[in-house]
């Protein structure tokens, strides 16, 4: 539904897909005649289609019969608002892609962060409006918080997750051992140029996940699906992943290698 917005109002549409299905009818935002609890601007989340994907706004603190919503519009606030979100994906072989549309309409003095409560990272949606992760094998639900507001408001409502890393780091991949996919997390403290490569035990390149990629401060997920650069599935066994992180001037800030195990 198209809504004519006045200056202090804004809406963000959220699209979730996994290659098999999609859930496009999700919306958060603020309107002058909306309340912070259930009203005419809010909508319940429909049932999940088998094998599909669904984004749910968690409002279990409301008194309404339904706890999950596809739309939650709140009142205009000078400080900000946050929404707790659950994404449910039933196909573990596919990546889940979450896209946010309308970010340019929020106030210029507001920050907007998507906090992945399941792994304890945050993404600044002002610079990257799409979040990608692999569906889990042990759990098909991922828990997020979308927080939009002043810097102080965002930091006070960050669900205990640091918004920016305080050091450069290459984390252990998860899950490990893995099949079919694994996530490699890079923490970028300052602007940097990044290489991230997967090797076999002979030191041969299996695949390149990042090559001289210029990254802003933040957390970055790189997903490896167990395929080499020729598009072939690799054999079970031990693999290495290595990163070299440099400053824009070329100074090496981090050079680190870790091990991971692929199983079939």
PDB file of C-alpha atoms in Angstrom:
ATOM      1  CA  UNK A   1       0.000   0.000   0.000  1.00  0.00           C
ATOM      2  CA  UNK A   2       1.356   3.391  -1.043  1.00  0.00           C
ATOM      3  CA  UNK A   3       1.147   6.065   1.661  1.00  0.00           C
ATOM      4  CA  UNK A   4       1.759   9.773   1.143  1.00  0.00           C
ATOM      5  CA  UNK A   5       4.298  10.668   3.823  1.00  0.00           C
ATOM      6  CA  UNK A   6       4.899  14.003   5.484  1.00  0.00           C
ATOM      7  CA  UNK A   7       8.384  15.165   6.481  1.00  0.00           C
ATOM      8  CA  UNK A   8       8.731  13.370   9.829  1.00  0.00           C
ATOM      9  CA  UNK A   9       7.229  10.076   8.656  1.00  0.00           C
ATOM     10  CA  UNK A  10       9.114   7.152   7.104  1.00  0.00           C
ATOM     11  CA  UNK A  11       8.512   3.541   6.151  1.00  0.00           C
ATOM     12  CA  UNK A  12      10.906   0.668   5.474  1.00  0.00           C
ATOM     13  CA  UNK A  13       9.864  -2.370   3.459  1.00  0.00           C
ATOM     14  CA  UNK A  14      11.668  -5.637   4.238  1.00  0.00           C
ATOM     15  CA  UNK A  15      12.044  -8.380   1.635  1.00  0.00           C
ATOM     16  CA  UNK A  16      13.210 -11.854   2.679  1.00  0.00           C
ATOM     17  CA  UNK A  17      13.965 -14.631   0.186  1.00  0.00           C
ATOM     18  CA  UNK A  18      15.856 -17.907   0.023  1.00  0.00           C
ATOM     19  CA  UNK A  19      15.748 -18.830  -3.667  1.00  0.00           C
ATOM     20  CA  UNK A  20      12.743 -21.092  -3.164  1.00  0.00           C
ATOM     21  CA  UNK A  21      10.263 -18.602  -1.789  1.00  0.00           C
ATOM     22  CA  UNK A  22      10.019 -15.028  -0.596  1.00  0.00           C
ATOM     23  CA  UNK A  23       8.230 -12.888   1.964  1.00  0.00           C
ATOM     24  CA  UNK A  24       7.886  -9.364   0.622  1.00  0.00           C
ATOM     25  CA  UNK A  25       4.967  -7.983   2.625  1.00  0.00           C
ATOM     26  CA  UNK A  26       6.860  -6.725   5.668  1.00  0.00           C
ATOM     27  CA  UNK A  27       6.970  -3.122   6.818  1.00  0.00           C
ATOM     28  CA  UNK A  28       8.117  -1.035   9.786  1.00  0.00           C
ATOM     29  CA  UNK A  29       8.174   2.715  10.253  1.00  0.00           C
ATOM     30  CA  UNK A  30       6.539   5.702  11.883  1.00  0.00           C
ATOM     31  CA  UNK A  31       3.382   7.699  11.135  1.00  0.00           C
ATOM     32  CA  UNK A  32       1.934  10.647  13.024  1.00  0.00           C
ATOM     33  CA  UNK A  33      -1.396   8.912  13.694  1.00  0.00           C
ATOM     34  CA  UNK A  34       0.071   5.509  14.616  1.00  0.00           C
ATOM     35  CA  UNK A  35       0.532   4.180  18.150  1.00  0.00           C
ATOM     36  CA  UNK A  36       3.278   2.047  19.685  1.00  0.00           C
ATOM     37  CA  UNK A  37       0.809  -0.800  20.219  1.00  0.00           C
ATOM     38  CA  UNK A  38      -1.653  -2.636  17.989  1.00  0.00           C
ATOM     39  CA  UNK A  39      -3.738  -0.377  15.761  1.00  0.00           C
ATOM     40  CA  UNK A  40      -5.101  -0.132  12.215  1.00  0.00           C
ATOM     41  CA  UNK A  41      -1.596   0.281  10.747  1.00  0.00           C
ATOM     42  CA  UNK A  42      -0.378  -3.111  11.984  1.00  0.00           C
ATOM     43  CA  UNK A  43      -0.905  -6.484  10.284  1.00  0.00           C
ATOM     44  CA  UNK A  44      -0.618 -10.103  11.415  1.00  0.00           C
ATOM     45  CA  UNK A  45       1.955 -12.429   9.824  1.00  0.00           C
ATOM     46  CA  UNK A  46       0.318 -15.169   7.677  1.00  0.00           C
ATOM     47  CA  UNK A  47       1.267 -18.861   8.102  1.00  0.00           C
ATOM     48  CA  UNK A  48       4.594 -20.016   6.672  1.00  0.00           C
ATOM     49  CA  UNK A  49       4.487 -21.899   3.369  1.00  0.00           C
ATOM     50  CA  UNK A  50       6.292 -25.290   3.667  1.00  0.00           C
ATOM     51  CA  UNK A  51       9.875 -24.976   2.433  1.00  0.00           C
ATOM     52  CA  UNK A  52       9.587 -21.213   2.248  1.00  0.00           C
ATOM     53  CA  UNK A  53      10.862 -18.281   4.255  1.00  0.00           C
ATOM     54  CA  UNK A  54       9.109 -15.835   6.559  1.00  0.00           C
ATOM     55  CA  UNK A  55       9.997 -12.686   8.465  1.00  0.00           C
ATOM     56  CA  UNK A  56       8.063 -12.065  11.673  1.00  0.00           C
ATOM     57  CA  UNK A  57       7.942  -9.008  13.893  1.00  0.00           C
ATOM     58  CA  UNK A  58       7.917 -10.282  17.466  1.00  0.00           C
ATOM     59  CA  UNK A  59       5.370  -8.412  19.576  1.00  0.00           C
ATOM     60  CA  UNK A  60       4.786 -11.001  22.291  1.00  0.00           C
ATOM     61  CA  UNK A  61       4.632  -8.142  24.821  1.00  0.00           C
ATOM     62  CA  UNK A  62       1.360  -6.921  23.289  1.00  0.00           C
ATOM     63  CA  UNK A  63      -1.989  -8.046  24.687  1.00  0.00           C
ATOM     64  CA  UNK A  64      -3.364  -9.044  21.278  1.00  0.00           C
ATOM     65  CA  UNK A  65      -4.107 -12.692  20.497  1.00  0.00           C
ATOM     66  CA  UNK A  66      -1.432 -12.782  17.798  1.00  0.00           C
ATOM     67  CA  UNK A  67       2.239 -12.426  18.780  1.00  0.00           C
ATOM     68  CA  UNK A  68       3.815 -12.133  15.328  1.00  0.00           C
ATOM     69  CA  UNK A  69       3.249  -9.429  12.744  1.00  0.00           C
ATOM     70  CA  UNK A  70       4.247  -8.569   9.195  1.00  0.00           C
ATOM     71  CA  UNK A  71       3.709  -4.833   9.706  1.00  0.00           C
ATOM     72  CA  UNK A  72       4.338  -2.708  12.792  1.00  0.00           C
ATOM     73  CA  UNK A  73       4.045   1.056  12.418  1.00  0.00           C
ATOM     74  CA  UNK A  74       4.860   3.152  15.486  1.00  0.00           C
ATOM     75  CA  UNK A  75       4.430   6.770  16.552  1.00  0.00           C
ATOM     76  CA  UNK A  76       6.850   9.496  15.465  1.00  0.00           C
ATOM     77  CA  UNK A  77       9.752   9.773  17.915  1.00  0.00           C
ATOM     78  CA  UNK A  78      12.683  12.168  18.184  1.00  0.00           C
ATOM     79  CA  UNK A  79      14.764   9.399  19.796  1.00  0.00           C
ATOM     80  CA  UNK A  80      13.942   6.302  17.762  1.00  0.00           C
ATOM     81  CA  UNK A  81      12.390   2.833  17.844  1.00  0.00           C
ATOM     82  CA  UNK A  82      13.455  -0.785  17.598  1.00  0.00           C
ATOM     83  CA  UNK A  83      11.779  -3.932  16.293  1.00  0.00           C
ATOM     84  CA  UNK A  84      12.647  -7.514  17.252  1.00  0.00           C
ATOM     85  CA  UNK A  85      12.495  -9.714  14.158  1.00  0.00           C
ATOM     86  CA  UNK A  86      12.534 -13.471  13.574  1.00  0.00           C
ATOM     87  CA  UNK A  87      13.379 -14.921  10.178  1.00  0.00           C
ATOM     88  CA  UNK A  88      12.337 -18.537   9.648  1.00  0.00           C
ATOM     89  CA  UNK A  89      13.800 -20.442   6.678  1.00  0.00           C
ATOM     90  CA  UNK A  90      13.026 -24.113   6.149  1.00  0.00           C
ATOM     91  CA  UNK A  91      15.566 -24.956   3.424  1.00  0.00           C
ATOM     92  CA  UNK A  92      19.055 -25.340   4.906  1.00  0.00           C
ATOM     93  CA  UNK A  93      20.730 -25.605   1.468  1.00  0.00           C
ATOM     94  CA  UNK A  94      19.911 -22.018   0.512  1.00  0.00           C
ATOM     95  CA  UNK A  95      21.169 -18.627   1.606  1.00  0.00           C
ATOM     96  CA  UNK A  96      18.676 -16.258   3.185  1.00  0.00           C
ATOM     97  CA  UNK A  97      18.730 -12.724   1.754  1.00  0.00           C
ATOM     98  CA  UNK A  98      17.167  -9.885   3.761  1.00  0.00           C
ATOM     99  CA  UNK A  99      16.814  -6.538   1.945  1.00  0.00           C
ATOM    100  CA  UNK A 100      15.678  -3.195   3.355  1.00  0.00           C
ATOM    101  CA  UNK A 101      14.077  -0.553   1.114  1.00  0.00           C
ATOM    102  CA  UNK A 102      13.385   3.033   2.179  1.00  0.00           C
ATOM    103  CA  UNK A 103      16.460   3.671   4.320  1.00  0.00           C
ATOM    104  CA  UNK A 104      17.138   6.982   2.567  1.00  0.00           C
ATOM    105  CA  UNK A 105      13.861   8.337   3.998  1.00  0.00           C
ATOM    106  CA  UNK A 106      14.828   8.111   7.678  1.00  0.00           C
ATOM    107  CA  UNK A 107      16.041  11.340   9.373  1.00  0.00           C
ATOM    108  CA  UNK A 108      19.632  12.313   8.566  1.00  0.00           C
ATOM    109  CA  UNK A 109      20.600  12.322  12.254  1.00  0.00           C
ATOM    110  CA  UNK A 110      19.344   8.744  12.749  1.00  0.00           C
ATOM    111  CA  UNK A 111      21.473   5.595  12.607  1.00  0.00           C
ATOM    112  CA  UNK A 112      20.021   2.298  11.407  1.00  0.00           C
ATOM    113  CA  UNK A 113      21.494  -1.042  12.452  1.00  0.00           C
ATOM    114  CA  UNK A 114      20.432  -4.642  11.960  1.00  0.00           C
ATOM    115  CA  UNK A 115      21.647  -6.641  14.949  1.00  0.00           C
ATOM    116  CA  UNK A 116      22.010 -10.387  14.464  1.00  0.00           C
ATOM    117  CA  UNK A 117      21.278 -11.595  17.985  1.00  0.00           C
ATOM    118  CA  UNK A 118      21.948 -15.200  16.993  1.00  0.00           C
ATOM    119  CA  UNK A 119      25.678 -14.596  16.410  1.00  0.00           C
ATOM    120  CA  UNK A 120      26.248 -11.258  18.178  1.00  0.00           C
ATOM    121  CA  UNK A 121      27.080  -8.969  15.250  1.00  0.00           C
ATOM    122  CA  UNK A 122      25.650  -5.741  13.845  1.00  0.00           C
ATOM    123  CA  UNK A 123      25.403  -4.287  10.345  1.00  0.00           C
ATOM    124  CA  UNK A 124      25.065  -0.609   9.487  1.00  0.00           C
ATOM    125  CA  UNK A 125      22.241  -0.617   6.955  1.00  0.00           C
ATOM    126  CA  UNK A 126      23.083   2.914   5.820  1.00  0.00           C
ATOM    127  CA  UNK A 127      26.115   1.506   4.010  1.00  0.00           C
ATOM    128  CA  UNK A 128      24.859  -2.060   3.330  1.00  0.00           C
ATOM    129  CA  UNK A 129      21.100  -2.517   2.983  1.00  0.00           C
ATOM    130  CA  UNK A 130      21.212  -6.287   2.336  1.00  0.00           C
ATOM    131  CA  UNK A 131      22.061  -8.996   4.861  1.00  0.00           C
ATOM    132  CA  UNK A 132      22.885 -12.555   3.744  1.00  0.00           C
ATOM    133  CA  UNK A 133      23.316 -15.664   5.867  1.00  0.00           C
ATOM    134  CA  UNK A 134      22.994 -19.450   5.396  1.00  0.00           C
ATOM    135  CA  UNK A 135      19.926 -21.154   6.795  1.00  0.00           C
ATOM    136  CA  UNK A 136      20.832 -23.192   9.856  1.00  0.00           C
ATOM    137  CA  UNK A 137      20.892 -26.966  10.084  1.00  0.00           C
ATOM    138  CA  UNK A 138      20.185 -27.137  13.821  1.00  0.00           C
ATOM    139  CA  UNK A 139      17.725 -24.231  13.939  1.00  0.00           C
ATOM    140  CA  UNK A 140      15.674 -22.672  11.152  1.00  0.00           C
ATOM    141  CA  UNK A 141      15.037 -19.428  13.067  1.00  0.00           C
ATOM    142  CA  UNK A 142      17.369 -16.429  13.190  1.00  0.00           C
ATOM    143  CA  UNK A 143      16.732 -13.630  15.695  1.00  0.00           C
ATOM    144  CA  UNK A 144      17.406  -9.989  14.855  1.00  0.00           C
ATOM    145  CA  UNK A 145      16.818  -6.506  16.179  1.00  0.00           C
ATOM    146  CA  UNK A 146      16.293  -3.581  13.821  1.00  0.00           C
ATOM    147  CA  UNK A 147      17.081  -0.375  15.697  1.00  0.00           C
ATOM    148  CA  UNK A 148      16.643   3.081  14.181  1.00  0.00           C
ATOM    149  CA  UNK A 149      17.291   6.325  16.027  1.00  0.00           C
ATOM    150  CA  UNK A 150      19.846   8.714  17.407  1.00  0.00           C
ATOM    151  CA  UNK A 151      23.330   7.371  18.084  1.00  0.00           C
ATOM    152  CA  UNK A 152      22.589   7.367  21.827  1.00  0.00           C
ATOM    153  CA  UNK A 153      19.287   5.515  21.338  1.00  0.00           C
ATOM    154  CA  UNK A 154      20.866   2.892  19.104  1.00  0.00           C
ATOM    155  CA  UNK A 155      23.704   2.259  21.554  1.00  0.00           C
ATOM    156  CA  UNK A 156      21.245   1.941  24.464  1.00  0.00           C
ATOM    157  CA  UNK A 157      19.072  -0.579  22.583  1.00  0.00           C
ATOM    158  CA  UNK A 158      21.739  -2.690  20.880  1.00  0.00           C
ATOM    159  CA  UNK A 159      20.665  -5.994  22.530  1.00  0.00           C
ATOM    160  CA  UNK A 160      24.093  -6.209  24.149  1.00  0.00           C
ATOM    161  CA  UNK A 161      25.917  -6.333  20.802  1.00  0.00           C
ATOM    162  CA  UNK A 162      28.777  -3.971  19.960  1.00  0.00           C
ATOM    163  CA  UNK A 163      27.862  -1.924  16.890  1.00  0.00           C
ATOM    164  CA  UNK A 164      31.451  -1.687  15.660  1.00  0.00           C
ATOM    165  CA  UNK A 165      34.431  -4.007  16.240  1.00  0.00           C
ATOM    166  CA  UNK A 166      37.220  -2.697  18.483  1.00  0.00           C
ATOM    167  CA  UNK A 167      39.884  -4.728  16.634  1.00  0.00           C
ATOM    168  CA  UNK A 168      40.593  -6.482  13.349  1.00  0.00           C
ATOM    169  CA  UNK A 169      39.796 -10.188  13.707  1.00  0.00           C
ATOM    170  CA  UNK A 170      39.253 -13.394  11.759  1.00  0.00           C
ATOM    171  CA  UNK A 171      36.822 -15.588  13.694  1.00  0.00           C
ATOM    172  CA  UNK A 172      36.527 -19.358  13.666  1.00  0.00           C
ATOM    173  CA  UNK A 173      34.061 -20.424  11.011  1.00  0.00           C
ATOM    174  CA  UNK A 174      30.664 -21.701  12.101  1.00  0.00           C
ATOM    175  CA  UNK A 175      29.427 -24.328  11.992  1.00  0.00           C
ATOM    176  CA  UNK A 176      32.615 -26.384  12.063  1.00  0.00           C
ATOM    177  CA  UNK A 177      32.745 -29.160  10.903  1.00  0.00           C
ATOM    178  CA  UNK A 178      30.206 -28.153   8.272  1.00  0.00           C
ATOM    179  CA  UNK A 179      28.000 -29.345   5.428  1.00  0.00           C
ATOM    180  CA  UNK A 180      26.696 -27.829   3.237  1.00  0.00           C
ATOM    181  CA  UNK A 181      27.754 -24.270   4.170  1.00  0.00           C
ATOM    182  CA  UNK A 182      29.797 -22.357   6.683  1.00  0.00           C
ATOM    183  CA  UNK A 183      30.158 -18.699   7.643  1.00  0.00           C
ATOM    184  CA  UNK A 184      33.463 -16.882   8.094  1.00  0.00           C
ATOM    185  CA  UNK A 185      33.206 -13.677  10.122  1.00  0.00           C
ATOM    186  CA  UNK A 186      35.623 -10.785   9.625  1.00  0.00           C
ATOM    187  CA  UNK A 187      35.717  -7.875  12.081  1.00  0.00           C
ATOM    188  CA  UNK A 188      36.921  -4.636  10.493  1.00  0.00           C
ATOM    189  CA  UNK A 189      37.906  -1.908  12.958  1.00  0.00           C
ATOM    190  CA  UNK A 190      38.785   0.811  10.421  1.00  0.00           C
ATOM    191  CA  UNK A 191      38.629   1.237   6.651  1.00  0.00           C
ATOM    192  CA  UNK A 192      40.645  -1.581   5.114  1.00  0.00           C
ATOM    193  CA  UNK A 193      41.429  -3.599   1.998  1.00  0.00           C
ATOM    194  CA  UNK A 194      40.724  -7.312   2.472  1.00  0.00           C
ATOM    195  CA  UNK A 195      41.750 -10.598   0.883  1.00  0.00           C
ATOM    196  CA  UNK A 196      40.121 -13.827   2.079  1.00  0.00           C
ATOM    197  CA  UNK A 197      41.132 -17.118   0.460  1.00  0.00           C
ATOM    198  CA  UNK A 198      40.392 -20.803   1.076  1.00  0.00           C
ATOM    199  CA  UNK A 199      43.327 -23.212   0.564  1.00  0.00           C
ATOM    200  CA  UNK A 200      43.816 -26.963   0.640  1.00  0.00           C
ATOM    201  CA  UNK A 201      46.607 -28.538   2.687  1.00  0.00           C
ATOM    202  CA  UNK A 202      48.960 -28.346  -0.315  1.00  0.00           C
ATOM    203  CA  UNK A 203      48.668 -24.570  -0.239  1.00  0.00           C
ATOM    204  CA  UNK A 204      46.659 -24.482  -3.467  1.00  0.00           C
ATOM    205  CA  UNK A 205      43.855 -21.947  -3.804  1.00  0.00           C
ATOM    206  CA  UNK A 206      40.437 -23.584  -3.567  1.00  0.00           C
ATOM    207  CA  UNK A 207      38.361 -20.421  -3.839  1.00  0.00           C
ATOM    208  CA  UNK A 208      38.673 -16.685  -3.249  1.00  0.00           C
ATOM    209  CA  UNK A 209      35.984 -15.121  -1.070  1.00  0.00           C
ATOM    210  CA  UNK A 210      37.363 -11.570  -1.161  1.00  0.00           C
ATOM    211  CA  UNK A 211      40.066 -10.026  -3.344  1.00  0.00           C
ATOM    212  CA  UNK A 212      41.303  -6.513  -2.582  1.00  0.00           C
ATOM    213  CA  UNK A 213      37.824  -5.702  -1.303  1.00  0.00           C
ATOM    214  CA  UNK A 214      37.525  -2.256   0.273  1.00  0.00           C
ATOM    215  CA  UNK A 215      35.495  -2.489   3.482  1.00  0.00           C
ATOM    216  CA  UNK A 216      34.140   0.101   5.891  1.00  0.00           C
ATOM    217  CA  UNK A 217      34.230  -0.563   9.671  1.00  0.00           C
ATOM    218  CA  UNK A 218      31.843  -3.321  10.681  1.00  0.00           C
ATOM    219  CA  UNK A 219      31.204  -7.056  10.770  1.00  0.00           C
ATOM    220  CA  UNK A 220      31.216  -9.043   7.529  1.00  0.00           C
ATOM    221  CA  UNK A 221      29.921 -12.566   6.889  1.00  0.00           C
ATOM    222  CA  UNK A 222      31.507 -14.573   4.080  1.00  0.00           C
ATOM    223  CA  UNK A 223      29.726 -17.799   3.153  1.00  0.00           C
ATOM    224  CA  UNK A 224      31.533 -20.792   1.651  1.00  0.00           C
ATOM    225  CA  UNK A 225      29.405 -23.588   0.207  1.00  0.00           C
ATOM    226  CA  UNK A 226      32.177 -26.152  -0.239  1.00  0.00           C
ATOM    227  CA  UNK A 227      32.795 -25.522  -3.951  1.00  0.00           C
ATOM    228  CA  UNK A 228      36.074 -24.676  -5.670  1.00  0.00           C
ATOM    229  CA  UNK A 229      36.615 -21.970  -8.269  1.00  0.00           C
ATOM    230  CA  UNK A 230      35.724 -24.432 -11.055  1.00  0.00           C
ATOM    231  CA  UNK A 231      32.305 -24.989  -9.504  1.00  0.00           C
ATOM    232  CA  UNK A 232      33.053 -28.497  -8.268  1.00  0.00           C
ATOM    233  CA  UNK A 233      32.232 -29.819  -4.817  1.00  0.00           C
ATOM    234  CA  UNK A 234      35.415 -30.320  -2.812  1.00  0.00           C
ATOM    235  CA  UNK A 235      36.373 -33.537  -1.059  1.00  0.00           C
ATOM    236  CA  UNK A 236      35.799 -34.032   2.641  1.00  0.00           C
ATOM    237  CA  UNK A 237      38.718 -32.991   4.784  1.00  0.00           C
ATOM    238  CA  UNK A 238      40.683 -30.200   6.386  1.00  0.00           C
ATOM    239  CA  UNK A 239      40.933 -26.793   4.704  1.00  0.00           C
ATOM    240  CA  UNK A 240      42.585 -23.503   5.566  1.00  0.00           C
ATOM    241  CA  UNK A 241      41.170 -20.018   5.239  1.00  0.00           C
ATOM    242  CA  UNK A 242      43.453 -17.030   5.352  1.00  0.00           C
ATOM    243  CA  UNK A 243      43.006 -13.281   5.406  1.00  0.00           C
ATOM    244  CA  UNK A 244      45.343 -10.385   4.788  1.00  0.00           C
ATOM    245  CA  UNK A 245      43.881  -7.065   5.908  1.00  0.00           C
ATOM    246  CA  UNK A 246      45.675  -3.884   4.893  1.00  0.00           C
ATOM    247  CA  UNK A 247      45.144  -0.191   5.480  1.00  0.00           C
ATOM    248  CA  UNK A 248      44.282   1.892   2.383  1.00  0.00           C
ATOM    249  CA  UNK A 249      47.961   2.917   2.300  1.00  0.00           C
ATOM    250  CA  UNK A 250      49.071  -0.733   2.175  1.00  0.00           C
ATOM    251  CA  UNK A 251      50.150  -1.386   5.772  1.00  0.00           C
ATOM    252  CA  UNK A 252      49.371  -4.949   6.892  1.00  0.00           C
ATOM    253  CA  UNK A 253      46.928  -4.818   9.810  1.00  0.00           C
ATOM    254  CA  UNK A 254      46.162  -8.534  10.126  1.00  0.00           C
ATOM    255  CA  UNK A 255      47.585 -11.675   8.535  1.00  0.00           C
ATOM    256  CA  UNK A 256      45.901 -14.760   9.947  1.00  0.00           C
ATOM    257  CA  UNK A 257      45.022 -18.324   8.970  1.00  0.00           C
ATOM    258  CA  UNK A 258      42.536 -20.743  10.533  1.00  0.00           C
ATOM    259  CA  UNK A 259      41.460 -24.345   9.925  1.00  0.00           C
ATOM    260  CA  UNK A 260      38.040 -25.741   9.058  1.00  0.00           C
ATOM    261  CA  UNK A 261      36.641 -29.184   8.286  1.00  0.00           C
ATOM    262  CA  UNK A 262      34.256 -30.021   5.450  1.00  0.00           C
ATOM    263  CA  UNK A 263      32.315 -33.283   5.800  1.00  0.00           C
ATOM    264  CA  UNK A 264      29.977 -35.033   3.388  1.00  0.00           C
TER     265      UNK A 264
END
